[in-house]
Amino acid sequence: MSLIYKNLTTVKDPLLYLKPIQHHNIKNGSIVRIKTEEGLRTGQVLSVSHEVVVIQVIEGTFGIGVGTDETEITFLDETYLVGVSREMIGRRFNGMGLPIDGGAPILPEEMRRIEGEPINPTRRAYPRDVIQTGISLFDGLNTLIRGQKLPIFTGQGLPHNKLIAQIVNNAKVRTNEPFVTIFCGIGILAESALYFQNKFEERGTTRLISFINLASDPTIERLIVPKIALTTAEFLAFKHDMHVLIILSDMTSYAEALREVSNIKGEIPARKGFPGYMYSDLASIYERAGRIRGKKGSITQIPVVTMPNDDISHPIPDLTGYITEGQIVLSREFHQKGIFPPIYPLASLSRLMKDAIGEGSTREDHSDVASQLYAAYNNFLQIKELESIIGSDSITLVDKKYLKFGELFENYFTNQGETERSFEETLNIAWNILGEIGKGELVRIKKEYIKKYFVEKRSN
Amino acid sequence: MNENLKIIGKISSINGSVIKVKGFSHQSVGDMVNISEELNITGEIIKIIDNIAVIQCYEETLGLKLNAIVTNLQYPLSMELGPGLLNSIYDGIQRPLETIAEITGDFISGGLKINALDRKKKWKFIPTVKKGTVVSRGDIIGYVQEFSLHHEIMVPKGVSGTIIEISEGNFNILDTICSIKNKNKIKNYDQKLLSKWPIRIPRPYHKRLMPDRPLITGTRVFDLLFPVAIGGVVAVPGGFGTGKTVVQHSLAKFADADVIVYIGCGERGNEMADLLNSFPKLVDPKNNRPLMERTIMIANTSNMPVSAREASIFSGITMAEYFRDMGKDVLLLADSTSRWAEALRELSGRLEEMPTEGGYPAYLATRLANFYERAGLIEIVGSPKRIGSITIIGAVSPGGGDFSEPVTTNTKRFVKAFWALDPNLAYARHYPSVNWNNSYSLYDNLAEFWEENIHKGWEEYRKAINYILSREGELENIAKLIGPENLPPDQQLILYTANLIKEGFLIQNGFNDNDRYSSPQKTMKLISLFLKYYNESLSLIRQNVPFFRFKELEVINSIRRARLDVSNDNLDELDLLDLMLSRDLLQIHRQYAELL
């Protein structure tokens, strides 16, 4: 049954409205073909009733005419499907999943719905294997776990692109299992896209898939591209036993696209104009990370969230933080001090690291060392504040040791530049700087580890 | 059901999880419906406007067609109640997730109709009343042993009369275990192990009692500073990263209750995986059985359908009430009620209702009250006379960590204890990050029970800690200005002791075998060490002994670490520390007694 509609009533970019024929069983979410003078466009049914069908047009509605015979609309009986294949590894695609690297089109091994289905909670395997990013603030203090979703909260003007490029190039699973990285650019600048491409090519792109939706591409594509990327990831991870690390940059563009469409639909907004269902919508993306019992592969997500005006309580980072398993927060202060990567340790957290690190995976002392570093750094900040008020002459000897420790923590442990460190190197550096505060202060570390790893400083 | 009597209608509108249906010949709010003969989606009528039914769907509506057939099933959304509930994992509308996995594999597809309870499994029923007994609603007629719990079988509502047949034996939940000659009715009532109850209607009770026994949680800061009573209501608000879920998990593991109902409402899949993974391995200290055997889990993660998330809270409380009616103490943990409120908001938005603050519907407070008021210490209907309870501990996830948002403020109206989690404490890795200034508990009538049945000194210790912590709060700012070394020695002692108490008592490491559960005895002995240190040092400082002497005590480091080093079965070690502390303090006293 292919009814052709020519009765468009309203065009509100990117949405079209028309009244359906009473007995036409239009499917919710089905694909719509829109024939215009310039050619064919694709849309999707957002909601449907006997009075009105709302269609969202992926390419935008510019030039679509009302009251003209030229615009023809047909409803297909299918929902949106995307072709996935192992051939995609090493290739570059646009926001609709079409190759943009000049290579041949992909022959799909399978067609899949991009919305995905929720993983049954009883079938989930609890994540307990690590990914080494080569960055001490990740590996040492906020270890990334396979199957985790760990966002980077950043601000405008902070070097998150550089950090991401470094993670993409250096991340590894340290076991001989297949590992693929998917880079999903959502509303990124053309120049950033070029930067990433150049950076990625430094290390080679044979284990990388890129999906790029540029800031100048249609808004609707931003809502689709992460779903295509995740559908690909699910195919590789759960059908072909691969460990997939997926970078979503930037989820703020995604959320803003969501708000744009919601606003045009005339929905009732919740916080800051974002729709009330944004939590569920973001969850439908983030919750596609994970592991499944009996399957070898995993999907790990690093979404990048630009905090508008550095505000961590803004709905986008806030709702993200409630869904993801921790967060890595970049600090403007660190960046201004010249520290790279400017990761602020106290606000950062990896919820899943506790069960995944330690003997047999990273090193036995990892958990205690991480906890001690946090406590000591926190102590350092308090002493620094005190020092700035009462002067450095009035603080105790122990306090002075903490000041030395804190300085090394920021400028040496955190500020690693573009070098790559293994877990062992990160932990050794940690012991080295913990040496500054002396054995007696290491109350969070088991005595046997102190015996084994403690680095005595001559000044003590 | 006779095919001809089917009440059917057709879909006239689909908008997200809300659809409208025209053509039902009769219908009531609350009726369950089956949507589309192709997709078989479950839904519930939530409104009727001009004969058009407004329905919330418990599944994804993508792929649903306009004009699809909808059948009105004419019964409300109900829970199946009976043996087999424990050790189960359900979605928001009581579909067993394990069974779903057997049918659809690793991912959940829509359109499944699965019974909550196994129809085939046989249970040994042991009657506790005889033929000829006159019974009525709520009376216990026998029990089934479900793991270590006496699963009592009760006479349902609307039945009263004489038992004409009852027998011991192995039955499945649909077999008749007992026949009752129903008063005023022609037909005998055939009692089965299975019963049903609609989730939106509270199960009736005889009368409400004043909660006066503490619920021992095994978390020191709660048991001592912010206690909850059995049958009480607590809210645990906290921004992300403050450790709400870890608190909830810890309560589910260690709280002293007969049955735990854990509702993972709109939360993370990996966290549910953590629970599902660890619970079968963890052992209940009371009977050495796996903890899962006293637990019912509802897992409606954030990416599962939003209407089922809305229902999950009421599904959970209905199952909790069923066990309460057997005379059990039930602990219901809801993580998180904010996700539930957001589901309400989302549905309200789809219904195009006028929003109030934060976009939430005007009935948010009413619905919250409907939920929280189902907690309590209750005298049950029926014989034998029994008392049961439901304690609710609900996590709240305020947007932006702002406690003035509508869900937190409205929840505060219905709870008597408030455990405020603080991001600054969490940043310093002080867990559980309960802020002692913003938290409160109005269950201050528990002292008597503590003194008589658990441990002496509870009230006194509480006062002492509160004093030290509040004094510390006052002194902190001055100390920051002039440096702690320049404060008078007694004030330095306050600051020092407060830090010891934080580090050695309030912080509790959920991943340390000795520390994650603190028995009331350990809690009390531990705190008495810190208070003894404080009191005796103070009296010596008043005799002009300089403060630095007390900072140097070697035993202090052991006391500070005692929570990690001393296990619950080895509390003698704390007595030993107590002796060492006395000895060291005495030594100081002697030294200075000679000098002065």
mmCIF file of C-alpha atoms in Angstrom, chain A residues 25-315:
data_model
loop_
_atom_site.group_PDB
_atom_site.id
_atom_site.type_symbol
_atom_site.label_atom_id
_atom_site.label_comp_id
_atom_site.label_asym_id
_atom_site.label_seq_id
_atom_site.Cartn_x
_atom_site.Cartn_y
_atom_site.Cartn_z
ATOM 1 C CA ASN A 25 -2.480 2.388 9.417
ATOM 2 C CA ILE A 26 0.610 4.542 9.635
ATOM 3 C CA LYS A 27 3.327 3.019 11.759
ATOM 4 C CA ASN A 28 4.837 5.016 14.619
ATOM 5 C CA GLY A 29 8.520 5.599 13.899
ATOM 6 C CA SER A 30 8.285 4.507 10.270
ATOM 7 C CA ILE A 31 10.436 5.919 7.504
ATOM 8 C CA VAL A 32 8.965 8.587 5.259
ATOM 9 C CA ARG A 33 10.053 9.411 1.715
ATOM 10 C CA ILE A 34 9.577 13.036 0.737
ATOM 11 C CA LYS A 35 9.796 13.821 -2.963
ATOM 12 C CA THR A 36 10.437 17.479 -3.729
ATOM 13 C CA GLU A 37 11.447 19.396 -6.808
ATOM 14 C CA GLU A 38 15.106 19.043 -5.816
ATOM 15 C CA GLY A 39 15.016 15.358 -5.075
ATOM 16 C CA LEU A 40 14.276 12.780 -2.429
ATOM 17 C CA ARG A 41 14.526 13.342 1.307
ATOM 18 C CA THR A 42 14.077 10.998 4.233
ATOM 19 C CA GLY A 43 12.018 11.520 7.335
ATOM 20 C CA GLN A 44 10.660 9.582 10.291
ATOM 21 C CA VAL A 45 7.232 9.598 11.956
ATOM 22 C CA LEU A 46 7.555 11.150 15.409
ATOM 23 C CA SER A 47 3.939 10.886 16.463
ATOM 24 C CA VAL A 48 0.751 9.957 14.746
ATOM 25 C CA SER A 49 -2.971 10.442 15.296
ATOM 26 C CA HIS A 50 -6.115 10.668 13.209
ATOM 27 C CA GLU A 51 -5.741 14.440 13.214
ATOM 28 C CA VAL A 52 -2.064 14.893 12.487
ATOM 29 C CA VAL A 53 1.131 13.040 11.639
ATOM 30 C CA VAL A 54 4.364 14.686 12.692
ATOM 31 C CA ILE A 55 7.357 13.865 10.501
ATOM 32 C CA GLN A 56 10.921 14.861 11.224
ATOM 33 C CA VAL A 57 12.960 15.426 8.070
ATOM 34 C CA ILE A 58 16.591 14.477 8.350
ATOM 35 C CA GLU A 59 17.909 16.809 5.679
ATOM 36 C CA GLY A 60 15.806 19.731 6.931
ATOM 37 C CA THR A 61 12.677 21.259 5.400
ATOM 38 C CA PHE A 62 14.164 24.147 3.464
ATOM 39 C CA GLY A 63 12.391 24.444 0.109
ATOM 40 C CA ILE A 64 9.563 22.029 0.878
ATOM 41 C CA GLY A 65 6.357 23.568 -0.444
ATOM 42 C CA VAL A 66 2.820 23.534 0.975
ATOM 43 C CA GLY A 67 -0.152 23.522 -1.368
ATOM 44 C CA THR A 68 1.928 22.376 -4.302
ATOM 45 C CA ASP A 69 1.618 19.133 -6.168
ATOM 46 C CA GLU A 70 5.385 18.853 -6.316
ATOM 47 C CA THR A 71 5.787 17.613 -2.745
ATOM 48 C CA GLU A 72 4.855 13.955 -2.464
ATOM 49 C CA ILE A 73 5.009 12.068 0.793
ATOM 50 C CA THR A 74 4.964 8.287 1.154
ATOM 51 C CA PHE A 75 5.038 6.256 4.348
ATOM 52 C CA LEU A 76 7.111 3.099 4.209
ATOM 53 C CA ASP A 77 6.107 0.220 6.437
ATOM 54 C CA GLU A 78 9.515 -0.028 8.071
ATOM 55 C CA THR A 79 11.389 1.701 10.850
ATOM 56 C CA TYR A 80 14.913 3.017 10.473
ATOM 57 C CA LEU A 81 17.524 0.338 9.799
ATOM 58 C CA VAL A 82 21.243 0.613 9.317
ATOM 59 C CA GLY A 83 23.644 -1.837 7.708
ATOM 60 C CA VAL A 84 26.566 -3.011 9.827
ATOM 61 C CA SER A 85 29.647 -4.970 8.880
ATOM 62 C CA ARG A 86 33.136 -5.813 10.080
ATOM 63 C CA GLU A 87 34.367 -4.107 6.922
ATOM 64 C CA MET A 88 33.583 -0.802 8.624
ATOM 65 C CA ILE A 89 36.715 -1.052 10.754
ATOM 66 C CA GLY A 90 39.320 1.375 9.459
ATOM 67 C CA ARG A 91 36.749 3.501 7.605
ATOM 68 C CA ARG A 92 35.262 6.963 7.971
ATOM 69 C CA PHE A 93 31.530 7.773 7.677
ATOM 70 C CA ASN A 94 29.195 10.728 7.829
ATOM 71 C CA GLY A 95 26.339 11.164 10.294
ATOM 72 C CA MET A 96 24.044 8.903 8.279
ATOM 73 C CA GLY A 97 26.598 6.109 8.120
ATOM 74 C CA LEU A 98 27.702 6.692 4.506
ATOM 75 C CA PRO A 99 31.428 6.463 3.707
ATOM 76 C CA ILE A 100 33.221 9.809 3.312
ATOM 77 C CA ASP A 101 36.758 8.495 2.953
ATOM 78 C CA GLY A 102 36.470 7.927 -0.778
ATOM 79 C CA GLY A 103 36.362 4.164 -0.307
ATOM 80 C CA ALA A 104 33.833 1.686 -1.629
ATOM 81 C CA PRO A 105 30.360 1.420 -0.065
ATOM 82 C CA ILE A 106 30.003 -1.118 2.711
ATOM 83 C CA LEU A 107 28.263 -4.408 2.029
ATOM 84 C CA PRO A 108 26.161 -4.908 5.148
ATOM 85 C CA GLU A 109 26.413 -8.228 6.939
ATOM 86 C CA GLU A 110 23.248 -7.377 8.821
ATOM 87 C CA MET A 111 20.528 -4.710 8.959
ATOM 88 C CA ARG A 112 19.745 -3.450 12.440
ATOM 89 C CA ARG A 113 17.311 -1.058 14.108
ATOM 90 C CA ILE A 114 19.303 1.905 15.373
ATOM 91 C CA GLU A 115 17.304 2.337 18.585
ATOM 92 C CA GLY A 116 18.590 -0.951 19.947
ATOM 93 C CA GLU A 117 16.922 -2.855 22.754
ATOM 94 C CA PRO A 118 17.736 -2.654 26.455
ATOM 95 C CA ILE A 119 20.157 -5.269 27.746
ATOM 96 C CA ASN A 120 18.313 -7.509 30.191
ATOM 97 C CA PRO A 121 19.778 -6.569 33.607
ATOM 98 C CA THR A 122 20.001 -10.238 34.552
ATOM 99 C CA ARG A 123 22.135 -10.935 31.493
ATOM 100 C CA ARG A 124 24.616 -8.158 32.182
ATOM 101 C CA ALA A 125 28.048 -9.144 33.358
ATOM 102 C CA TYR A 126 29.495 -6.811 35.944
ATOM 103 C CA PRO A 127 32.465 -4.971 34.392
ATOM 104 C CA ARG A 128 35.759 -5.985 35.958
ATOM 105 C CA ASP A 129 38.509 -5.711 33.353
ATOM 106 C CA VAL A 130 40.564 -2.615 32.797
ATOM 107 C CA ILE A 131 41.489 -0.512 29.794
ATOM 108 C CA GLN A 132 44.836 1.239 29.943
ATOM 109 C CA THR A 133 44.572 4.787 28.607
ATOM 110 C CA GLY A 134 48.198 5.666 29.313
ATOM 111 C CA ILE A 135 47.068 8.668 31.370
ATOM 112 C CA SER A 136 47.866 8.601 35.096
ATOM 113 C CA LEU A 137 44.781 10.491 36.230
ATOM 114 C CA PHE A 138 42.652 7.889 34.460
ATOM 115 C CA ASP A 139 44.630 4.739 35.091
ATOM 116 C CA GLY A 140 45.847 5.545 38.587
ATOM 117 C CA LEU A 141 42.888 7.340 40.125
ATOM 118 C CA ASN A 142 39.907 6.816 37.814
ATOM 119 C CA THR A 143 40.539 3.590 35.989
ATOM 120 C CA LEU A 144 38.468 2.991 32.882
ATOM 121 C CA ILE A 145 36.744 -0.389 32.957
ATOM 122 C CA ARG A 146 35.515 -2.384 29.971
ATOM 123 C CA GLY A 147 31.759 -1.950 29.807
ATOM 124 C CA GLN A 148 31.822 1.338 31.681
ATOM 125 C CA LYS A 149 30.535 4.710 30.569
ATOM 126 C CA LEU A 150 32.887 7.376 31.865
ATOM 127 C CA PRO A 151 32.248 10.878 30.519
ATOM 128 C CA ILE A 152 34.712 13.740 30.263
ATOM 129 C CA PHE A 153 33.171 16.952 31.587
ATOM 130 C CA THR A 154 34.892 19.869 29.953
ATOM 131 C CA GLY A 155 34.406 23.534 29.152
ATOM 132 C CA GLN A 156 34.806 25.718 26.105
ATOM 133 C CA GLY A 157 38.448 26.421 25.424
ATOM 134 C CA LEU A 158 39.804 23.435 27.332
ATOM 135 C CA PRO A 159 42.026 20.934 25.509
ATOM 136 C CA HIS A 160 39.571 18.018 25.490
ATOM 137 C CA ASN A 161 40.158 17.316 21.811
ATOM 138 C CA LYS A 162 43.842 16.812 22.473
ATOM 139 C CA LEU A 163 43.019 14.541 25.394
ATOM 140 C CA ILE A 164 40.617 12.466 23.323
ATOM 141 C CA ALA A 165 43.097 12.104 20.480
ATOM 142 C CA GLN A 166 45.637 10.891 23.030
ATOM 143 C CA ILE A 167 43.197 8.351 24.495
ATOM 144 C CA VAL A 168 42.166 7.081 21.062
ATOM 145 C CA ASN A 169 45.785 6.627 20.086
ATOM 146 C CA ASN A 170 47.028 5.036 23.310
ATOM 147 C CA ALA A 171 44.123 3.053 24.776
ATOM 148 C CA LYS A 172 44.683 -0.684 24.969
ATOM 149 C CA VAL A 173 43.244 -3.725 26.735
ATOM 150 C CA ARG A 174 46.596 -5.323 27.668
ATOM 151 C CA THR A 175 45.271 -8.747 26.713
ATOM 152 C CA ASN A 176 45.522 -10.206 23.255
ATOM 153 C CA GLU A 177 41.873 -9.631 22.476
ATOM 154 C CA PRO A 178 40.542 -7.668 19.513
ATOM 155 C CA PHE A 179 40.087 -4.008 20.387
ATOM 156 C CA VAL A 180 38.341 -1.405 18.223
ATOM 157 C CA THR A 181 37.799 2.287 18.826
ATOM 158 C CA ILE A 182 34.807 4.121 17.408
ATOM 159 C CA PHE A 183 35.000 7.872 17.226
ATOM 160 C CA CYS A 184 31.582 9.485 16.920
ATOM 161 C CA GLY A 185 31.720 13.219 16.244
ATOM 162 C CA ILE A 186 28.414 14.935 17.024
ATOM 163 C CA GLY A 187 28.153 18.517 15.786
ATOM 164 C CA ILE A 188 31.921 19.035 15.768
ATOM 165 C CA LEU A 189 33.643 21.866 13.931
ATOM 166 C CA ALA A 190 35.096 21.090 10.517
ATOM 167 C CA GLU A 191 38.485 22.151 11.809
ATOM 168 C CA SER A 192 38.259 19.819 14.808
ATOM 169 C CA ALA A 193 37.313 16.988 12.480
ATOM 170 C CA LEU A 194 40.469 17.677 10.513
ATOM 171 C CA TYR A 195 42.537 17.849 13.711
ATOM 172 C CA PHE A 196 41.219 14.455 14.834
ATOM 173 C CA GLN A 197 41.820 12.920 11.445
ATOM 174 C CA ASN A 198 45.426 14.092 11.400
ATOM 175 C CA LYS A 199 46.037 13.001 14.987
ATOM 176 C CA PHE A 200 44.506 9.585 14.445
ATOM 177 C CA GLU A 201 46.580 9.032 11.345
ATOM 178 C CA GLU A 202 49.761 9.507 13.387
ATOM 179 C CA ARG A 203 49.109 6.108 14.939
ATOM 180 C CA GLY A 204 47.227 4.584 12.011
ATOM 181 C CA THR A 205 43.503 4.043 11.727
ATOM 182 C CA THR A 206 43.289 0.317 11.076
ATOM 183 C CA ARG A 207 41.465 -0.304 14.398
ATOM 184 C CA LEU A 208 39.329 2.823 14.227
ATOM 185 C CA ILE A 209 35.892 3.665 12.854
ATOM 186 C CA SER A 210 34.917 7.335 12.583
ATOM 187 C CA PHE A 211 31.416 8.735 12.266
ATOM 188 C CA ILE A 212 31.458 12.472 11.699
ATOM 189 C CA ASN A 213 28.484 14.797 11.968
ATOM 190 C CA LEU A 214 29.762 18.338 11.463
ATOM 191 C CA ALA A 215 28.305 21.395 13.136
ATOM 192 C CA SER A 216 27.048 22.472 9.703
ATOM 193 C CA ASP A 217 25.258 19.157 9.053
ATOM 194 C CA PRO A 218 21.508 18.791 9.713
ATOM 195 C CA THR A 219 20.390 18.881 13.352
ATOM 196 C CA ILE A 220 18.426 15.657 13.093
ATOM 197 C CA GLU A 221 21.581 13.820 12.084
ATOM 198 C CA ARG A 222 23.031 14.620 15.509
ATOM 199 C CA LEU A 223 20.206 12.620 17.070
ATOM 200 C CA ILE A 224 20.894 9.696 14.747
ATOM 201 C CA VAL A 225 24.673 9.457 14.545
ATOM 202 C CA PRO A 226 25.333 8.183 18.090
ATOM 203 C CA LYS A 227 22.686 5.512 17.566
ATOM 204 C CA ILE A 228 24.318 4.355 14.336
ATOM 205 C CA ALA A 229 27.698 4.276 16.061
ATOM 206 C CA LEU A 230 26.303 2.282 18.995
ATOM 207 C CA THR A 231 24.480 -0.133 16.731
ATOM 208 C CA THR A 232 27.793 -0.773 14.996
ATOM 209 C CA ALA A 233 29.464 -1.185 18.377
ATOM 210 C CA GLU A 234 26.847 -3.721 19.521
ATOM 211 C CA PHE A 235 27.345 -5.697 16.357
ATOM 212 C CA LEU A 236 31.130 -5.818 16.796
ATOM 213 C CA ALA A 237 31.088 -6.419 20.545
ATOM 214 C CA PHE A 238 28.298 -8.933 20.986
ATOM 215 C CA LYS A 239 28.356 -10.657 17.622
ATOM 216 C CA HIS A 240 32.088 -10.647 16.960
ATOM 217 C CA ASP A 241 33.633 -10.676 20.446
ATOM 218 C CA MET A 242 35.482 -7.390 20.175
ATOM 219 C CA HIS A 243 36.208 -4.861 22.877
ATOM 220 C CA VAL A 244 34.843 -1.583 21.599
ATOM 221 C CA LEU A 245 35.736 1.815 23.024
ATOM 222 C CA ILE A 246 33.378 4.484 21.755
ATOM 223 C CA ILE A 247 33.971 8.209 22.074
ATOM 224 C CA LEU A 248 30.896 10.442 21.754
ATOM 225 C CA SER A 249 32.000 14.006 21.187
ATOM 226 C CA ASP A 250 30.103 16.064 22.028
ATOM 227 C CA MET A 251 26.922 15.029 23.859
ATOM 228 C CA THR A 252 26.106 18.679 24.510
ATOM 229 C CA SER A 253 25.421 19.050 20.780
ATOM 230 C CA TYR A 254 23.192 15.997 20.965
ATOM 231 C CA ALA A 255 21.191 17.373 23.901
ATOM 232 C CA GLU A 256 20.831 20.732 22.218
ATOM 233 C CA ALA A 257 19.511 19.055 19.080
ATOM 234 C CA LEU A 258 17.031 17.212 21.283
ATOM 235 C CA ARG A 259 15.908 20.509 22.787
ATOM 236 C CA GLU A 260 15.624 22.108 19.365
ATOM 237 C CA VAL A 261 13.289 19.415 18.068
ATOM 238 C CA SER A 262 11.299 19.252 21.297
ATOM 239 C CA ASN A 263 10.847 22.993 21.240
ATOM 240 C CA ILE A 264 9.565 22.982 17.677
ATOM 241 C CA LYS A 265 7.168 20.166 18.537
ATOM 242 C CA GLY A 266 5.758 22.469 21.200
ATOM 243 C CA GLU A 267 6.481 20.115 24.093
ATOM 244 C CA ILE A 268 6.415 21.286 27.673
ATOM 245 C CA PRO A 269 9.997 21.929 28.748
ATOM 246 C CA ALA A 270 11.503 20.917 32.083
ATOM 247 C CA ARG A 271 14.822 22.437 33.190
ATOM 248 C CA LYS A 272 16.425 25.143 31.006
ATOM 249 C CA GLY A 273 14.121 24.369 28.099
ATOM 250 C CA PHE A 274 15.272 20.764 27.791
ATOM 251 C CA PRO A 275 12.489 18.207 27.432
ATOM 252 C CA GLY A 276 11.272 16.248 30.456
ATOM 253 C CA TYR A 277 12.288 12.990 28.823
ATOM 254 C CA MET A 278 15.921 13.983 28.385
ATOM 255 C CA TYR A 279 17.023 11.671 31.203
ATOM 256 C CA SER A 280 15.384 8.661 29.537
ATOM 257 C CA ASP A 281 16.683 9.706 26.142
ATOM 258 C CA LEU A 282 20.270 10.107 27.315
ATOM 259 C CA ALA A 283 19.962 6.809 29.168
ATOM 260 C CA SER A 284 18.910 5.092 25.962
ATOM 261 C CA ILE A 285 22.336 6.091 24.602
ATOM 262 C CA TYR A 286 24.568 5.657 27.653
ATOM 263 C CA GLU A 287 23.012 2.398 28.817
ATOM 264 C CA ARG A 288 24.104 0.732 25.607
ATOM 265 C CA ALA A 289 27.534 0.382 27.195
ATOM 266 C CA GLY A 290 28.188 -2.823 29.041
ATOM 267 C CA ARG A 291 29.106 -6.472 28.992
ATOM 268 C CA ILE A 292 26.917 -9.505 28.581
ATOM 269 C CA ARG A 293 27.327 -12.791 30.388
ATOM 270 C CA GLY A 294 28.897 -15.428 28.222
ATOM 271 C CA LYS A 295 30.000 -12.933 25.589
ATOM 272 C CA LYS A 296 33.629 -11.980 25.189
ATOM 273 C CA GLY A 297 33.174 -8.465 23.835
ATOM 274 C CA SER A 298 32.363 -5.229 25.637
ATOM 275 C CA ILE A 299 31.240 -1.678 24.892
ATOM 276 C CA THR A 300 32.953 1.107 26.805
ATOM 277 C CA GLN A 301 31.849 4.693 26.319
ATOM 278 C CA ILE A 302 33.664 7.966 26.838
ATOM 279 C CA PRO A 303 31.082 10.655 26.133
ATOM 280 C CA VAL A 304 32.409 14.203 26.081
ATOM 281 C CA VAL A 305 30.126 16.773 27.676
ATOM 282 C CA THR A 306 30.900 20.462 27.339
ATOM 283 C CA MET A 307 29.520 22.132 30.436
ATOM 284 C CA PRO A 308 27.877 25.375 29.355
ATOM 285 C CA ASN A 309 29.631 28.150 31.264
ATOM 286 C CA ASP A 310 31.601 25.475 33.232
ATOM 287 C CA ASP A 311 28.434 24.732 35.197
ATOM 288 C CA ILE A 312 28.441 21.116 36.361
ATOM 289 C CA SER A 313 24.864 21.442 37.593
ATOM 290 C CA HIS A 314 23.603 22.340 34.113
ATOM 291 C CA PRO A 315 21.020 19.713 33.035
#
